[in-house]
Amino acid sequence: MQGENLTIWSFFFLEGFSRYPKLEIVLFVFSLVMYLISLVGNSTLILITILDPRLQTPMYIFLGNLSFMDICFTSASIPTLLVNLLSSQKTIIFSGCAVQMYLSLAMGSTECVLLAVMAYDRYVAICNPLRYPMVMNRQVCVQMATVSWVTGCLTALLETSFALRVPLCGNLIDHFTCEILAVLKLACTSSLLVDTIMLVVGVLLLPIPMLLICISYVFILSTVLQISSAEGRNKAFSTCGAHLTVVILYYGAALSMYLKPSSSGSHEIDKIISLFYGMLAPMLNPIIYSLRNKEVKDAMKKLQGKM
């Protein structure tokens, strides 16, 4: 198999949940409802952050970016899942598989960095409120968002390009999407280079941003506890609570997926975890932010009044 390239496969079969045919229609309805809620919720958040002048602040600019990522992230894989759940031929062409792999990695990686950026934004807002307008001005905000996108897209390009060079001994992917770990399980031989790249990128985009988020919240908690006003503490906890909830949901699933030993767990558990962080977290993000944030709720009421 030396020198063989993945391009010999013009299409791939996606195993998905075909081992449980009686559950496929239930999963279809479940996935469709969650996908539609995610699209509507995140699109609404993007719309109100654009239309409402009160939301033209770094926090909501980052939130708009997060919502756009969630739309792209779910749209990269969920439509294919929905089609395959109703189809007997669960296939995807090679180019579609490559695009799906890249978009999922790019959006997921970008979100890891952006969540750390959002934690820093909350740190400056609460721990250094007087300097906040100067430190987090619009130019800095745009630069930080751009760095998040560039980092995520470039690391995804690196991972995808090397993964596509690995010779595969089959075209049956035991997953509902072209998830990179599932594709690499088809490799004829292990690739030290690809494994090293996956490990380095995984450490750079998961534990390190998570550590930065934890450090930010240690300082935030220390500052909040020193606020004498109960109203001030509640407001600080409210603005941070939504972000922290999203971080726990997203990083919890991602860490369990990408930084566990490759031999541990079953393929079915991997699929469930992928479904969780690929659908549930993007669906809950706009709900979490709208329920816990007075400014967002006011902006949504204002938008509804104009419709």
PDB file of C-alpha atoms in Angstrom:
ATOM      1  CA  MET A   1       0.000   0.000   0.000  1.00  0.00           C
ATOM      2  CA  GLN A   2       3.054   2.297  -0.038  1.00  0.00           C
ATOM      3  CA  GLY A   3       2.398   5.531  -1.917  1.00  0.00           C
ATOM      4  CA  GLU A   4      -1.337   4.869  -2.140  1.00  0.00           C
ATOM      5  CA  ASN A   5      -3.474   7.977  -1.822  1.00  0.00           C
ATOM      6  CA  LEU A   6      -6.932   8.534  -0.398  1.00  0.00           C
ATOM      7  CA  THR A   7      -8.124   9.889  -3.784  1.00  0.00           C
ATOM      8  CA  ILE A   8      -8.568   6.313  -5.053  1.00  0.00           C
ATOM      9  CA  TRP A   9     -11.866   6.412  -3.169  1.00  0.00           C
ATOM     10  CA  SER A  10     -14.408   8.486  -5.085  1.00  0.00           C
ATOM     11  CA  PHE A  11     -16.906   8.186  -2.251  1.00  0.00           C
ATOM     12  CA  PHE A  12     -17.251   6.925   1.302  1.00  0.00           C
ATOM     13  CA  PHE A  13     -19.929   5.037   3.175  1.00  0.00           C
ATOM     14  CA  LEU A  14     -20.981   6.582   6.479  1.00  0.00           C
ATOM     15  CA  GLU A  15     -21.930   3.926   9.029  1.00  0.00           C
ATOM     16  CA  GLY A  16     -23.768   6.490  11.158  1.00  0.00           C
ATOM     17  CA  PHE A  17     -26.488   4.882  13.263  1.00  0.00           C
ATOM     18  CA  SER A  18     -27.426   2.215  10.698  1.00  0.00           C
ATOM     19  CA  ARG A  19     -26.889  -0.501  13.314  1.00  0.00           C
ATOM     20  CA  TYR A  20     -30.051   0.814  14.973  1.00  0.00           C
ATOM     21  CA  PRO A  21     -32.557   1.195  12.096  1.00  0.00           C
ATOM     22  CA  LYS A  22     -35.538   1.540  14.426  1.00  0.00           C
ATOM     23  CA  LEU A  23     -33.949   4.581  16.045  1.00  0.00           C
ATOM     24  CA  GLU A  24     -33.080   6.373  12.807  1.00  0.00           C
ATOM     25  CA  ILE A  25     -36.449   8.088  12.379  1.00  0.00           C
ATOM     26  CA  VAL A  26     -36.343   9.213  16.018  1.00  0.00           C
ATOM     27  CA  LEU A  27     -32.821  10.536  15.522  1.00  0.00           C
ATOM     28  CA  PHE A  28     -33.939  12.282  12.330  1.00  0.00           C
ATOM     29  CA  VAL A  29     -36.726  14.173  14.100  1.00  0.00           C
ATOM     30  CA  PHE A  30     -34.486  14.909  17.075  1.00  0.00           C
ATOM     31  CA  SER A  31     -31.643  16.168  14.862  1.00  0.00           C
ATOM     32  CA  LEU A  32     -33.903  18.209  12.591  1.00  0.00           C
ATOM     33  CA  VAL A  33     -35.576  19.999  15.505  1.00  0.00           C
ATOM     34  CA  MET A  34     -32.241  20.780  17.162  1.00  0.00           C
ATOM     35  CA  TYR A  35     -30.730  21.968  13.874  1.00  0.00           C
ATOM     36  CA  LEU A  36     -33.662  24.300  13.139  1.00  0.00           C
ATOM     37  CA  ILE A  37     -33.583  25.713  16.677  1.00  0.00           C
ATOM     38  CA  SER A  38     -29.838  26.276  16.310  1.00  0.00           C
ATOM     39  CA  LEU A  39     -30.253  28.062  12.962  1.00  0.00           C
ATOM     40  CA  VAL A  40     -33.076  30.298  14.189  1.00  0.00           C
ATOM     41  CA  GLY A  41     -31.480  31.073  17.556  1.00  0.00           C
ATOM     42  CA  ASN A  42     -28.007  31.868  16.265  1.00  0.00           C
ATOM     43  CA  SER A  43     -29.336  33.826  13.264  1.00  0.00           C
ATOM     44  CA  THR A  44     -31.462  35.904  15.628  1.00  0.00           C
ATOM     45  CA  LEU A  45     -28.458  36.661  17.842  1.00  0.00           C
ATOM     46  CA  ILE A  46     -26.425  37.756  14.818  1.00  0.00           C
ATOM     47  CA  LEU A  47     -29.293  39.953  13.628  1.00  0.00           C
ATOM     48  CA  ILE A  48     -29.839  41.747  16.926  1.00  0.00           C
ATOM     49  CA  THR A  49     -26.110  42.350  17.459  1.00  0.00           C
ATOM     50  CA  ILE A  50     -26.044  44.053  14.050  1.00  0.00           C
ATOM     51  CA  LEU A  51     -29.276  46.050  14.372  1.00  0.00           C
ATOM     52  CA  ASP A  52     -29.207  47.142  18.029  1.00  0.00           C
ATOM     53  CA  PRO A  53     -26.711  49.996  18.703  1.00  0.00           C
ATOM     54  CA  ARG A  54     -26.516  49.030  22.386  1.00  0.00           C
ATOM     55  CA  LEU A  55     -24.978  45.713  21.401  1.00  0.00           C
ATOM     56  CA  GLN A  56     -22.129  47.207  19.359  1.00  0.00           C
ATOM     57  CA  THR A  57     -19.633  46.292  22.082  1.00  0.00           C
ATOM     58  CA  PRO A  58     -16.778  43.741  22.093  1.00  0.00           C
ATOM     59  CA  MET A  59     -18.755  41.194  24.090  1.00  0.00           C
ATOM     60  CA  TYR A  60     -21.579  41.088  21.545  1.00  0.00           C
ATOM     61  CA  ILE A  61     -19.267  41.294  18.544  1.00  0.00           C
ATOM     62  CA  PHE A  62     -17.579  38.146  19.853  1.00  0.00           C
ATOM     63  CA  LEU A  63     -20.995  36.625  20.506  1.00  0.00           C
ATOM     64  CA  GLY A  64     -22.032  37.347  16.911  1.00  0.00           C
ATOM     65  CA  ASN A  65     -18.877  35.590  15.700  1.00  0.00           C
ATOM     66  CA  LEU A  66     -19.653  32.643  17.978  1.00  0.00           C
ATOM     67  CA  SER A  67     -23.165  32.361  16.559  1.00  0.00           C
ATOM     68  CA  PHE A  68     -21.874  32.457  12.989  1.00  0.00           C
ATOM     69  CA  MET A  69     -19.367  29.698  13.823  1.00  0.00           C
ATOM     70  CA  ASP A  70     -22.128  27.567  15.320  1.00  0.00           C
ATOM     71  CA  ILE A  71     -24.225  27.927  12.158  1.00  0.00           C
ATOM     72  CA  CYS A  72     -21.274  26.898   9.964  1.00  0.00           C
ATOM     73  CA  PHE A  73     -20.288  24.109  12.356  1.00  0.00           C
ATOM     74  CA  THR A  74     -23.700  22.445  12.400  1.00  0.00           C
ATOM     75  CA  SER A  75     -24.319  23.052   8.687  1.00  0.00           C
ATOM     76  CA  ALA A  76     -21.093  21.242   7.821  1.00  0.00           C
ATOM     77  CA  SER A  77     -22.390  17.882   9.015  1.00  0.00           C
ATOM     78  CA  ILE A  78     -26.035  17.883  10.124  1.00  0.00           C
ATOM     79  CA  PRO A  79     -27.669  18.157   6.645  1.00  0.00           C
ATOM     80  CA  THR A  80     -25.675  15.091   5.535  1.00  0.00           C
ATOM     81  CA  LEU A  81     -26.739  13.271   8.696  1.00  0.00           C
ATOM     82  CA  LEU A  82     -30.403  14.111   8.061  1.00  0.00           C
ATOM     83  CA  VAL A  83     -30.250  12.834   4.469  1.00  0.00           C
ATOM     84  CA  ASN A  84     -28.452   9.640   5.448  1.00  0.00           C
ATOM     85  CA  LEU A  85     -30.864   8.870   8.276  1.00  0.00           C
ATOM     86  CA  LEU A  86     -33.629   8.547   5.675  1.00  0.00           C
ATOM     87  CA  SER A  87     -31.515   6.920   2.981  1.00  0.00           C
ATOM     88  CA  SER A  88     -30.452   3.319   2.491  1.00  0.00           C
ATOM     89  CA  GLN A  89     -27.293   4.465   0.664  1.00  0.00           C
ATOM     90  CA  LYS A  90     -25.414   6.450   3.285  1.00  0.00           C
ATOM     91  CA  THR A  91     -22.652   7.851   1.115  1.00  0.00           C
ATOM     92  CA  ILE A  92     -20.637  11.028   0.656  1.00  0.00           C
ATOM     93  CA  ILE A  93     -18.327  11.914  -2.235  1.00  0.00           C
ATOM     94  CA  PHE A  94     -14.613  12.425  -1.601  1.00  0.00           C
ATOM     95  CA  SER A  95     -14.652  16.209  -2.113  1.00  0.00           C
ATOM     96  CA  GLY A  96     -17.692  16.530   0.157  1.00  0.00           C
ATOM     97  CA  CYS A  97     -15.920  14.496   2.815  1.00  0.00           C
ATOM     98  CA  ALA A  98     -12.824  16.708   2.583  1.00  0.00           C
ATOM     99  CA  VAL A  99     -14.879  19.926   2.837  1.00  0.00           C
ATOM    100  CA  GLN A 100     -16.901  18.523   5.726  1.00  0.00           C
ATOM    101  CA  MET A 101     -13.754  17.524   7.601  1.00  0.00           C
ATOM    102  CA  TYR A 102     -12.134  20.913   7.063  1.00  0.00           C
ATOM    103  CA  LEU A 103     -15.170  23.013   8.031  1.00  0.00           C
ATOM    104  CA  SER A 104     -15.823  21.010  11.188  1.00  0.00           C
ATOM    105  CA  LEU A 105     -12.192  21.322  12.276  1.00  0.00           C
ATOM    106  CA  ALA A 106     -11.971  25.004  11.326  1.00  0.00           C
ATOM    107  CA  MET A 107     -15.138  26.057  13.140  1.00  0.00           C
ATOM    108  CA  GLY A 108     -14.389  23.915  16.189  1.00  0.00           C
ATOM    109  CA  SER A 109     -10.798  25.180  16.457  1.00  0.00           C
ATOM    110  CA  THR A 110     -11.840  28.793  15.959  1.00  0.00           C
ATOM    111  CA  GLU A 111     -14.453  28.460  18.687  1.00  0.00           C
ATOM    112  CA  CYS A 112     -11.832  27.147  21.131  1.00  0.00           C
ATOM    113  CA  VAL A 113      -9.738  30.278  20.631  1.00  0.00           C
ATOM    114  CA  LEU A 114     -12.730  32.635  20.599  1.00  0.00           C
ATOM    115  CA  LEU A 115     -14.031  31.323  23.925  1.00  0.00           C
ATOM    116  CA  ALA A 116     -10.638  32.140  25.471  1.00  0.00           C
ATOM    117  CA  VAL A 117     -10.789  35.615  23.907  1.00  0.00           C
ATOM    118  CA  MET A 118     -14.269  36.133  25.354  1.00  0.00           C
ATOM    119  CA  ALA A 119     -12.977  35.116  28.799  1.00  0.00           C
ATOM    120  CA  TYR A 120     -10.239  37.752  28.528  1.00  0.00           C
ATOM    121  CA  ASP A 121     -12.858  40.320  27.507  1.00  0.00           C
ATOM    122  CA  ARG A 122     -14.870  39.545  30.652  1.00  0.00           C
ATOM    123  CA  TYR A 123     -11.689  39.695  32.754  1.00  0.00           C
ATOM    124  CA  VAL A 124     -10.869  43.210  31.536  1.00  0.00           C
ATOM    125  CA  ALA A 125     -14.493  44.371  31.882  1.00  0.00           C
ATOM    126  CA  ILE A 126     -14.798  43.231  35.502  1.00  0.00           C
ATOM    127  CA  CYS A 127     -11.248  43.504  36.856  1.00  0.00           C
ATOM    128  CA  ASN A 128     -10.248  46.708  35.016  1.00  0.00           C
ATOM    129  CA  PRO A 129     -13.529  48.479  34.175  1.00  0.00           C
ATOM    130  CA  LEU A 130     -11.987  51.965  33.923  1.00  0.00           C
ATOM    131  CA  ARG A 131      -9.453  50.799  31.347  1.00  0.00           C
ATOM    132  CA  TYR A 132     -11.920  48.611  29.446  1.00  0.00           C
ATOM    133  CA  PRO A 133     -12.829  51.148  26.689  1.00  0.00           C
ATOM    134  CA  MET A 134      -9.134  51.702  25.992  1.00  0.00           C
ATOM    135  CA  VAL A 135      -7.940  48.087  26.258  1.00  0.00           C
ATOM    136  CA  MET A 136     -10.864  46.538  24.369  1.00  0.00           C
ATOM    137  CA  ASN A 137     -11.454  49.170  21.709  1.00  0.00           C
ATOM    138  CA  ARG A 138     -13.011  48.234  18.378  1.00  0.00           C
ATOM    139  CA  GLN A 139      -9.670  47.785  16.620  1.00  0.00           C
ATOM    140  CA  VAL A 140      -8.395  45.386  19.283  1.00  0.00           C
ATOM    141  CA  CYS A 141     -11.717  43.550  19.229  1.00  0.00           C
ATOM    142  CA  VAL A 142     -11.542  43.027  15.452  1.00  0.00           C
ATOM    143  CA  GLN A 143      -7.903  41.937  15.681  1.00  0.00           C
ATOM    144  CA  MET A 144      -8.663  39.355  18.383  1.00  0.00           C
ATOM    145  CA  ALA A 145     -11.606  37.960  16.422  1.00  0.00           C
ATOM    146  CA  THR A 146      -9.429  37.810  13.300  1.00  0.00           C
ATOM    147  CA  VAL A 147      -6.682  35.953  15.170  1.00  0.00           C
ATOM    148  CA  SER A 148      -9.278  33.415  16.321  1.00  0.00           C
ATOM    149  CA  TRP A 149     -10.472  32.819  12.760  1.00  0.00           C
ATOM    150  CA  VAL A 150      -6.981  32.660  11.253  1.00  0.00           C
ATOM    151  CA  THR A 151      -5.719  30.286  13.950  1.00  0.00           C
ATOM    152  CA  GLY A 152      -8.694  27.957  13.584  1.00  0.00           C
ATOM    153  CA  CYS A 153      -8.699  27.942   9.778  1.00  0.00           C
ATOM    154  CA  LEU A 154      -4.932  27.441   9.416  1.00  0.00           C
ATOM    155  CA  THR A 155      -4.700  24.617  11.962  1.00  0.00           C
ATOM    156  CA  ALA A 156      -7.694  22.923  10.319  1.00  0.00           C
ATOM    157  CA  LEU A 157      -6.022  23.260   6.913  1.00  0.00           C
ATOM    158  CA  LEU A 158      -2.850  21.698   8.319  1.00  0.00           C
ATOM    159  CA  GLU A 159      -4.694  18.767   9.898  1.00  0.00           C
ATOM    160  CA  THR A 160      -6.940  18.139   6.897  1.00  0.00           C
ATOM    161  CA  SER A 161      -4.173  18.337   4.300  1.00  0.00           C
ATOM    162  CA  PHE A 162      -2.000  15.809   6.146  1.00  0.00           C
ATOM    163  CA  ALA A 163      -4.939  13.526   6.971  1.00  0.00           C
ATOM    164  CA  LEU A 164      -5.877  13.350   3.282  1.00  0.00           C
ATOM    165  CA  ARG A 165      -2.369  12.128   2.446  1.00  0.00           C
ATOM    166  CA  VAL A 166      -2.713   9.028   4.609  1.00  0.00           C
ATOM    167  CA  PRO A 167      -3.413   5.853   2.555  1.00  0.00           C
ATOM    168  CA  LEU A 168      -6.677   4.217   3.580  1.00  0.00           C
ATOM    169  CA  CYS A 169      -7.537   0.517   3.384  1.00  0.00           C
ATOM    170  CA  GLY A 170     -11.278   1.013   3.199  1.00  0.00           C
ATOM    171  CA  ASN A 171     -14.046   3.530   2.598  1.00  0.00           C
ATOM    172  CA  LEU A 172     -16.514   2.643   5.358  1.00  0.00           C
ATOM    173  CA  ILE A 173     -16.365   5.422   7.984  1.00  0.00           C
ATOM    174  CA  ASP A 174     -17.796   4.325  11.324  1.00  0.00           C
ATOM    175  CA  HIS A 175     -19.341   7.715  12.019  1.00  0.00           C
ATOM    176  CA  PHE A 176     -22.203   9.920  10.820  1.00  0.00           C
ATOM    177  CA  THR A 177     -19.791  12.518   9.455  1.00  0.00           C
ATOM    178  CA  CYS A 178     -16.256  12.685   8.028  1.00  0.00           C
ATOM    179  CA  GLU A 179     -14.797  13.278  11.462  1.00  0.00           C
ATOM    180  CA  ILE A 180     -10.999  13.240  11.212  1.00  0.00           C
ATOM    181  CA  LEU A 181     -10.408  10.618  13.930  1.00  0.00           C
ATOM    182  CA  ALA A 182     -12.958   8.282  12.345  1.00  0.00           C
ATOM    183  CA  VAL A 183     -11.336   8.691   8.911  1.00  0.00           C
ATOM    184  CA  LEU A 184      -7.833   8.093  10.285  1.00  0.00           C
ATOM    185  CA  LYS A 185      -9.010   4.791  11.788  1.00  0.00           C
ATOM    186  CA  LEU A 186      -9.139   3.520   8.197  1.00  0.00           C
ATOM    187  CA  ALA A 187      -5.404   4.200   7.730  1.00  0.00           C
ATOM    188  CA  CYS A 188      -3.412   1.214   6.456  1.00  0.00           C
ATOM    189  CA  THR A 189      -0.491   2.148   8.688  1.00  0.00           C
ATOM    190  CA  SER A 190      -0.060   4.617  11.517  1.00  0.00           C
ATOM    191  CA  SER A 191       1.533   7.949  10.608  1.00  0.00           C
ATOM    192  CA  LEU A 192       3.811   9.444  13.249  1.00  0.00           C
ATOM    193  CA  LEU A 193       3.666  12.836  11.516  1.00  0.00           C
ATOM    194  CA  VAL A 194      -0.134  12.984  11.460  1.00  0.00           C
ATOM    195  CA  ASP A 195      -0.374  11.713  15.056  1.00  0.00           C
ATOM    196  CA  THR A 196       2.129  14.360  16.165  1.00  0.00           C
ATOM    197  CA  ILE A 197       0.275  17.145  14.348  1.00  0.00           C
ATOM    198  CA  MET A 198      -3.043  16.044  15.869  1.00  0.00           C
ATOM    199  CA  LEU A 199      -1.508  15.958  19.357  1.00  0.00           C
ATOM    200  CA  VAL A 200       0.209  19.348  19.064  1.00  0.00           C
ATOM    201  CA  VAL A 201      -2.876  21.062  17.621  1.00  0.00           C
ATOM    202  CA  GLY A 202      -5.065  19.369  20.230  1.00  0.00           C
ATOM    203  CA  VAL A 203      -2.895  20.662  23.080  1.00  0.00           C
ATOM    204  CA  LEU A 204      -2.664  24.162  21.578  1.00  0.00           C
ATOM    205  CA  LEU A 205      -6.409  24.496  21.017  1.00  0.00           C
ATOM    206  CA  LEU A 206      -7.877  22.650  23.989  1.00  0.00           C
ATOM    207  CA  PRO A 207      -5.872  22.581  27.280  1.00  0.00           C
ATOM    208  CA  ILE A 208      -4.029  25.875  26.715  1.00  0.00           C
ATOM    209  CA  PRO A 209      -7.128  28.014  25.941  1.00  0.00           C
ATOM    210  CA  MET A 210      -8.937  26.196  28.762  1.00  0.00           C
ATOM    211  CA  LEU A 211      -6.102  27.100  31.144  1.00  0.00           C
ATOM    212  CA  LEU A 212      -6.298  30.754  30.071  1.00  0.00           C
ATOM    213  CA  ILE A 213     -10.059  30.710  30.661  1.00  0.00           C
ATOM    214  CA  CYS A 214      -9.576  29.238  34.143  1.00  0.00           C
ATOM    215  CA  ILE A 215      -6.946  31.860  35.023  1.00  0.00           C
ATOM    216  CA  SER A 216      -9.261  34.641  33.810  1.00  0.00           C
ATOM    217  CA  TYR A 217     -12.110  33.350  35.951  1.00  0.00           C
ATOM    218  CA  VAL A 218      -9.911  33.043  39.040  1.00  0.00           C
ATOM    219  CA  PHE A 219      -9.218  36.786  38.801  1.00  0.00           C
ATOM    220  CA  ILE A 220     -12.861  37.498  37.938  1.00  0.00           C
ATOM    221  CA  LEU A 221     -14.141  35.549  40.939  1.00  0.00           C
ATOM    222  CA  SER A 222     -11.655  37.263  43.238  1.00  0.00           C
ATOM    223  CA  THR A 223     -12.798  40.686  42.018  1.00  0.00           C
ATOM    224  CA  VAL A 224     -16.517  39.877  42.154  1.00  0.00           C
ATOM    225  CA  LEU A 225     -16.297  38.660  45.748  1.00  0.00           C
ATOM    226  CA  GLN A 226     -14.856  42.041  46.709  1.00  0.00           C
ATOM    227  CA  ILE A 227     -17.883  43.915  45.300  1.00  0.00           C
ATOM    228  CA  SER A 228     -19.956  45.145  48.214  1.00  0.00           C
ATOM    229  CA  SER A 229     -23.160  45.684  46.251  1.00  0.00           C
ATOM    230  CA  ALA A 230     -25.344  42.610  45.783  1.00  0.00           C
ATOM    231  CA  GLU A 231     -26.679  44.117  42.561  1.00  0.00           C
ATOM    232  CA  GLY A 232     -23.143  44.581  41.247  1.00  0.00           C
ATOM    233  CA  ARG A 233     -22.215  40.987  42.075  1.00  0.00           C
ATOM    234  CA  ASN A 234     -25.354  39.657  40.401  1.00  0.00           C
ATOM    235  CA  LYS A 235     -24.678  41.696  37.256  1.00  0.00           C
ATOM    236  CA  ALA A 236     -21.084  40.441  37.090  1.00  0.00           C
ATOM    237  CA  PHE A 237     -22.148  36.831  37.608  1.00  0.00           C
ATOM    238  CA  SER A 238     -24.869  37.244  34.994  1.00  0.00           C
ATOM    239  CA  THR A 239     -22.513  38.438  32.259  1.00  0.00           C
ATOM    240  CA  CYS A 240     -19.975  35.719  33.057  1.00  0.00           C
ATOM    241  CA  GLY A 241     -22.414  32.912  33.812  1.00  0.00           C
ATOM    242  CA  ALA A 242     -23.601  32.534  30.213  1.00  0.00           C
ATOM    243  CA  HIS A 243     -20.062  32.369  28.842  1.00  0.00           C
ATOM    244  CA  LEU A 244     -18.911  29.952  31.535  1.00  0.00           C
ATOM    245  CA  THR A 245     -21.868  27.642  30.838  1.00  0.00           C
ATOM    246  CA  VAL A 246     -21.010  27.577  27.128  1.00  0.00           C
ATOM    247  CA  VAL A 247     -17.345  26.875  27.946  1.00  0.00           C
ATOM    248  CA  ILE A 248     -18.248  23.909  30.161  1.00  0.00           C
ATOM    249  CA  LEU A 249     -20.576  22.437  27.524  1.00  0.00           C
ATOM    250  CA  TYR A 250     -18.172  22.853  24.624  1.00  0.00           C
ATOM    251  CA  TYR A 251     -14.821  22.069  26.235  1.00  0.00           C
ATOM    252  CA  GLY A 252     -16.222  19.189  28.240  1.00  0.00           C
ATOM    253  CA  ALA A 253     -17.346  17.364  25.102  1.00  0.00           C
ATOM    254  CA  ALA A 254     -14.297  18.349  23.024  1.00  0.00           C
ATOM    255  CA  LEU A 255     -11.766  17.287  25.671  1.00  0.00           C
ATOM    256  CA  SER A 256     -13.437  13.909  26.129  1.00  0.00           C
ATOM    257  CA  MET A 257     -13.420  13.432  22.352  1.00  0.00           C
ATOM    258  CA  TYR A 258      -9.955  14.523  21.261  1.00  0.00           C
ATOM    259  CA  LEU A 259      -7.687  14.080  24.277  1.00  0.00           C
ATOM    260  CA  LYS A 260      -8.636  10.594  25.356  1.00  0.00           C
ATOM    261  CA  PRO A 261      -6.569   7.474  24.546  1.00  0.00           C
ATOM    262  CA  SER A 262      -7.425   6.246  21.055  1.00  0.00           C
ATOM    263  CA  SER A 263      -8.165   2.742  22.341  1.00  0.00           C
ATOM    264  CA  SER A 264     -10.620   3.783  25.046  1.00  0.00           C
ATOM    265  CA  GLY A 265     -14.369   3.858  24.636  1.00  0.00           C
ATOM    266  CA  SER A 266     -16.579   2.536  21.842  1.00  0.00           C
ATOM    267  CA  HIS A 267     -17.365   4.021  18.450  1.00  0.00           C
ATOM    268  CA  GLU A 268     -20.981   4.479  19.487  1.00  0.00           C
ATOM    269  CA  ILE A 269     -19.945   6.640  22.452  1.00  0.00           C
ATOM    270  CA  ASP A 270     -17.787   8.726  20.112  1.00  0.00           C
ATOM    271  CA  LYS A 271     -20.798   9.307  17.871  1.00  0.00           C
ATOM    272  CA  ILE A 272     -22.968  10.348  20.784  1.00  0.00           C
ATOM    273  CA  ILE A 273     -20.307  12.764  22.041  1.00  0.00           C
ATOM    274  CA  SER A 274     -19.920  14.202  18.528  1.00  0.00           C
ATOM    275  CA  LEU A 275     -23.666  14.631  18.282  1.00  0.00           C
ATOM    276  CA  PHE A 276     -23.633  16.361  21.672  1.00  0.00           C
ATOM    277  CA  TYR A 277     -20.987  18.977  20.982  1.00  0.00           C
ATOM    278  CA  GLY A 278     -21.922  19.237  17.308  1.00  0.00           C
ATOM    279  CA  MET A 279     -25.608  19.962  17.872  1.00  0.00           C
ATOM    280  CA  LEU A 280     -26.580  20.455  21.493  1.00  0.00           C
ATOM    281  CA  ALA A 281     -24.000  23.119  22.361  1.00  0.00           C
ATOM    282  CA  PRO A 282     -24.711  25.299  19.245  1.00  0.00           C
ATOM    283  CA  MET A 283     -28.441  24.987  19.934  1.00  0.00           C
ATOM    284  CA  LEU A 284     -28.098  25.962  23.599  1.00  0.00           C
ATOM    285  CA  ASN A 285     -25.689  28.879  23.072  1.00  0.00           C
ATOM    286  CA  PRO A 286     -28.301  31.463  21.977  1.00  0.00           C
ATOM    287  CA  ILE A 287     -30.767  30.172  24.575  1.00  0.00           C
ATOM    288  CA  ILE A 288     -28.190  30.485  27.363  1.00  0.00           C
ATOM    289  CA  TYR A 289     -27.184  34.016  26.357  1.00  0.00           C
ATOM    290  CA  SER A 290     -30.747  35.244  25.846  1.00  0.00           C
ATOM    291  CA  LEU A 291     -32.060  33.804  29.121  1.00  0.00           C
ATOM    292  CA  ARG A 292     -29.193  35.098  31.267  1.00  0.00           C
ATOM    293  CA  ASN A 293     -28.605  38.462  29.623  1.00  0.00           C
ATOM    294  CA  LYS A 294     -30.993  41.376  30.099  1.00  0.00           C
ATOM    295  CA  GLU A 295     -29.557  43.399  27.206  1.00  0.00           C
ATOM    296  CA  VAL A 296     -30.063  40.529  24.774  1.00  0.00           C
ATOM    297  CA  LYS A 297     -33.619  39.964  25.991  1.00  0.00           C
ATOM    298  CA  ASP A 298     -34.413  43.676  25.623  1.00  0.00           C
ATOM    299  CA  ALA A 299     -32.935  43.707  22.105  1.00  0.00           C
ATOM    300  CA  MET A 300     -35.019  40.663  21.141  1.00  0.00           C
ATOM    301  CA  LYS A 301     -38.195  42.308  22.453  1.00  0.00           C
ATOM    302  CA  LYS A 302     -37.327  45.449  20.466  1.00  0.00           C
ATOM    303  CA  LEU A 303     -36.803  43.364  17.322  1.00  0.00           C
ATOM    304  CA  GLN A 304     -40.103  41.552  17.825  1.00  0.00           C
ATOM    305  CA  GLY A 305     -41.868  44.907  18.179  1.00  0.00           C
ATOM    306  CA  LYS A 306     -40.598  45.979  14.762  1.00  0.00           C
ATOM    307  CA  MET A 307     -41.733  42.782  13.050  1.00  0.00           C
TER     308      MET A 307
END
